CSV table of C-alpha atoms in Angstrom, one decimal:
chain,number,residue,atom,x,y,z
A,1183,MET,CA,-4.3,40.8,-76.1
A,1184,GLU,CA,-6.9,43.2,-74.7
A,1185,LYS,CA,-9.3,42.3,-71.9
A,1186,PRO,CA,-12.4,40.4,-73.4
A,1187,LYS,CA,-15.6,42.4,-73.9
A,1188,ILE,CA,-18.5,40.8,-72.2
A,1189,LYS,CA,-22.1,41.5,-73.3
A,1190,TYR,CA,-25.2,40.0,-71.8
A,1191,ASP,CA,-28.6,40.4,-73.5
A,1192,GLU,CA,-31.2,39.7,-70.9
A,1193,MET,CA,-34.1,39.5,-73.5
A,1194,SER,CA,-32.5,36.7,-75.5
A,1195,ASP,CA,-30.5,35.3,-72.5
A,1196,THR,CA,-27.4,35.4,-74.6
A,1197,LEU,CA,-23.9,36.1,-73.3
A,1198,THR,CA,-21.3,37.1,-75.9
A,1199,VAL,CA,-17.6,37.2,-75.0
A,1200,ILE,CA,-15.5,39.0,-77.6
A,1201,PHE,CA,-11.7,38.4,-77.6
A,1202,GLU,CA,-10.9,40.2,-80.8
A,1203,LEU,CA,-13.2,42.9,-82.2
A,1204,GLY,CA,-13.7,43.2,-86.0
A,1205,LYS,CA,-11.7,40.1,-87.0
A,1206,PRO,CA,-12.9,37.7,-89.7
A,1207,SER,CA,-14.3,34.5,-88.2
A,1208,VAL,CA,-16.0,31.3,-88.8
A,1209,GLY,CA,-18.4,29.6,-86.3
A,1210,ILE,CA,-18.0,26.2,-84.7
A,1211,GLU,CA,-21.1,25.0,-82.9
A,1212,LEU,CA,-19.7,23.2,-79.8
A,1213,THR,CA,-23.1,22.4,-78.4
A,1214,ASN,CA,-26.7,23.5,-79.2
A,1215,ASN,CA,-26.0,26.5,-76.9
A,1216,ILE,CA,-22.3,27.3,-77.2
A,1217,LEU,CA,-20.7,28.8,-80.4
A,1218,LEU,CA,-17.0,29.4,-80.8
A,1219,ARG,CA,-15.9,31.8,-83.5
A,1220,ILE,CA,-12.3,31.5,-84.7
A,1221,ASN,CA,-10.1,33.5,-87.1
A,1222,PRO,CA,-9.5,31.1,-90.0
A,1223,GLN,CA,-6.2,32.7,-90.8
A,1224,THR,CA,-4.7,32.6,-87.3
A,1225,GLY,CA,-6.6,29.8,-85.7
A,1226,GLN,CA,-7.3,32.0,-82.6
A,1227,ALA,CA,-10.5,32.4,-80.7
A,1228,VAL,CA,-12.4,35.5,-81.7
A,1229,SER,CA,-15.5,35.1,-79.6
A,1230,LEU,CA,-17.8,32.8,-77.7
A,1231,ASN,CA,-21.6,32.9,-77.6
A,1232,PHE,CA,-23.7,31.3,-74.9
A,1233,PHE,CA,-27.4,30.9,-75.8
A,1234,ASP,CA,-29.8,30.3,-72.9
A,1235,PHE,CA,-27.0,31.4,-70.6
A,1236,SER,CA,-29.0,31.3,-67.4
A,1237,ILE,CA,-29.6,27.6,-67.9
A,1238,LEU,CA,-26.0,26.9,-68.9
A,1239,SER,CA,-24.6,28.6,-65.9
A,1240,GLN,CA,-27.2,27.2,-63.4
A,1241,ALA,CA,-25.7,24.7,-60.9
A,1242,SER,CA,-27.3,21.4,-60.4
A,1243,ASP,CA,-28.0,19.8,-57.0
A,1244,ILE,CA,-24.6,18.0,-57.2
A,1245,GLY,CA,-22.4,20.7,-58.9
A,1246,SER,CA,-21.7,22.4,-62.2
A,1247,ARG,CA,-23.4,21.2,-65.3
A,1248,SER,CA,-21.3,19.7,-68.1
A,1249,PHE,CA,-22.3,19.4,-71.7
A,1250,PRO,CA,-21.1,17.0,-74.4
A,1251,LEU,CA,-19.2,18.7,-77.2
A,1252,THR,CA,-21.7,17.2,-79.8
A,1253,GLY,CA,-20.6,19.7,-82.5
A,1254,LEU,CA,-17.2,18.2,-82.7
A,1255,THR,CA,-18.5,15.0,-84.3
A,1256,SER,CA,-19.3,16.8,-87.6
A,1257,LEU,CA,-15.8,18.2,-87.9
A,1258,SER,CA,-12.7,16.7,-89.5
A,1259,LYS,CA,-10.2,15.0,-87.1
A,1260,GLU,CA,-7.8,17.9,-87.7
A,1261,LEU,CA,-10.4,20.6,-87.0
A,1262,GLN,CA,-11.5,18.6,-83.9
A,1263,GLU,CA,-8.0,18.6,-82.5
A,1264,ASN,CA,-7.5,22.3,-83.4
A,1265,THR,CA,-10.8,23.2,-81.7
A,1266,LEU,CA,-9.9,21.3,-78.5
A,1267,GLN,CA,-6.5,23.0,-78.5
A,1268,ILE,CA,-8.2,26.5,-78.8
A,1269,LEU,CA,-10.6,25.6,-76.0
A,1270,GLN,CA,-7.8,24.5,-73.7
A,1271,SER,CA,-5.8,27.7,-74.3
A,1272,LYS,CA,-6.3,31.2,-73.2
A,1273,PRO,CA,-8.5,33.2,-73.7
A,1274,ALA,CA,-11.1,30.5,-74.2
A,1275,SER,CA,-10.0,28.5,-71.2
A,1276,ASP,CA,-10.7,31.5,-69.0
A,1277,PHE,CA,-14.4,30.9,-69.7
A,1278,LEU,CA,-14.7,27.1,-70.5
A,1279,GLN,CA,-13.2,24.0,-69.1
A,1280,VAL,CA,-12.8,20.9,-71.3
A,1281,SER,CA,-13.0,17.5,-69.7
A,1282,ALA,CA,-13.9,13.9,-70.7
A,1283,TYR,CA,-16.6,11.5,-69.8
A,1284,THR,CA,-15.6,7.9,-70.0
A,1285,PRO,CA,-18.6,5.6,-70.1
A,1286,SER,CA,-16.3,2.6,-70.8
A,1287,LEU,CA,-12.6,1.9,-71.1
A,1288,HIS,CA,-12.9,2.2,-74.9
A,1289,GLU,CA,-15.1,5.3,-75.2
A,1290,THR,CA,-14.2,8.9,-74.3
A,1291,ILE,CA,-16.7,11.7,-74.9
A,1292,PRO,CA,-15.3,15.3,-74.7
A,1293,ILE,CA,-17.5,17.5,-72.4
A,1294,ILE,CA,-17.4,21.2,-71.5
A,1295,LEU,CA,-18.4,23.3,-68.6
A,1296,LEU,CA,-18.5,27.0,-67.9
A,1297,GLN,CA,-15.8,28.3,-65.5
A,1298,PRO,CA,-17.5,29.4,-62.3
A,1299,ALA,CA,-16.1,33.0,-62.6
A,1300,ILE,CA,-18.2,33.6,-65.8
A,1301,SER,CA,-21.4,33.9,-63.8
A,1302,LYS,CA,-19.8,36.4,-61.5
A,1303,MET,CA,-18.7,38.5,-64.5
A,1304,VAL,CA,-22.3,38.8,-65.7
A,1305,ALA,CA,-23.6,39.6,-62.3
A,1306,ALA,CA,-21.1,42.4,-61.8
């Protein structure tokens, strides 16, 4: 696989990471600000879009910001599992880290945060 192409549009504050140029893809809205595009034939990540990137990548007073994967709730159980597998595998895992928030012993909410290196890539 080729090195991902990273494009930042300052005007719209959108970061696009392209893993495979020109491949057919469908979008999965992970959060209101993160879109994963996958190739429906191969199940591989094609690209990631980060809207309001400067806000997403901004550290809080106590560390990195995490975001609930609210978009997963509208997907079938199979597509949820496939999406989580894609996010936990390269190349998506080079840019995102999946974790879990457990508000109680019986409830687990998948969350995501940007890998710290992604901000450095944009700054370079």
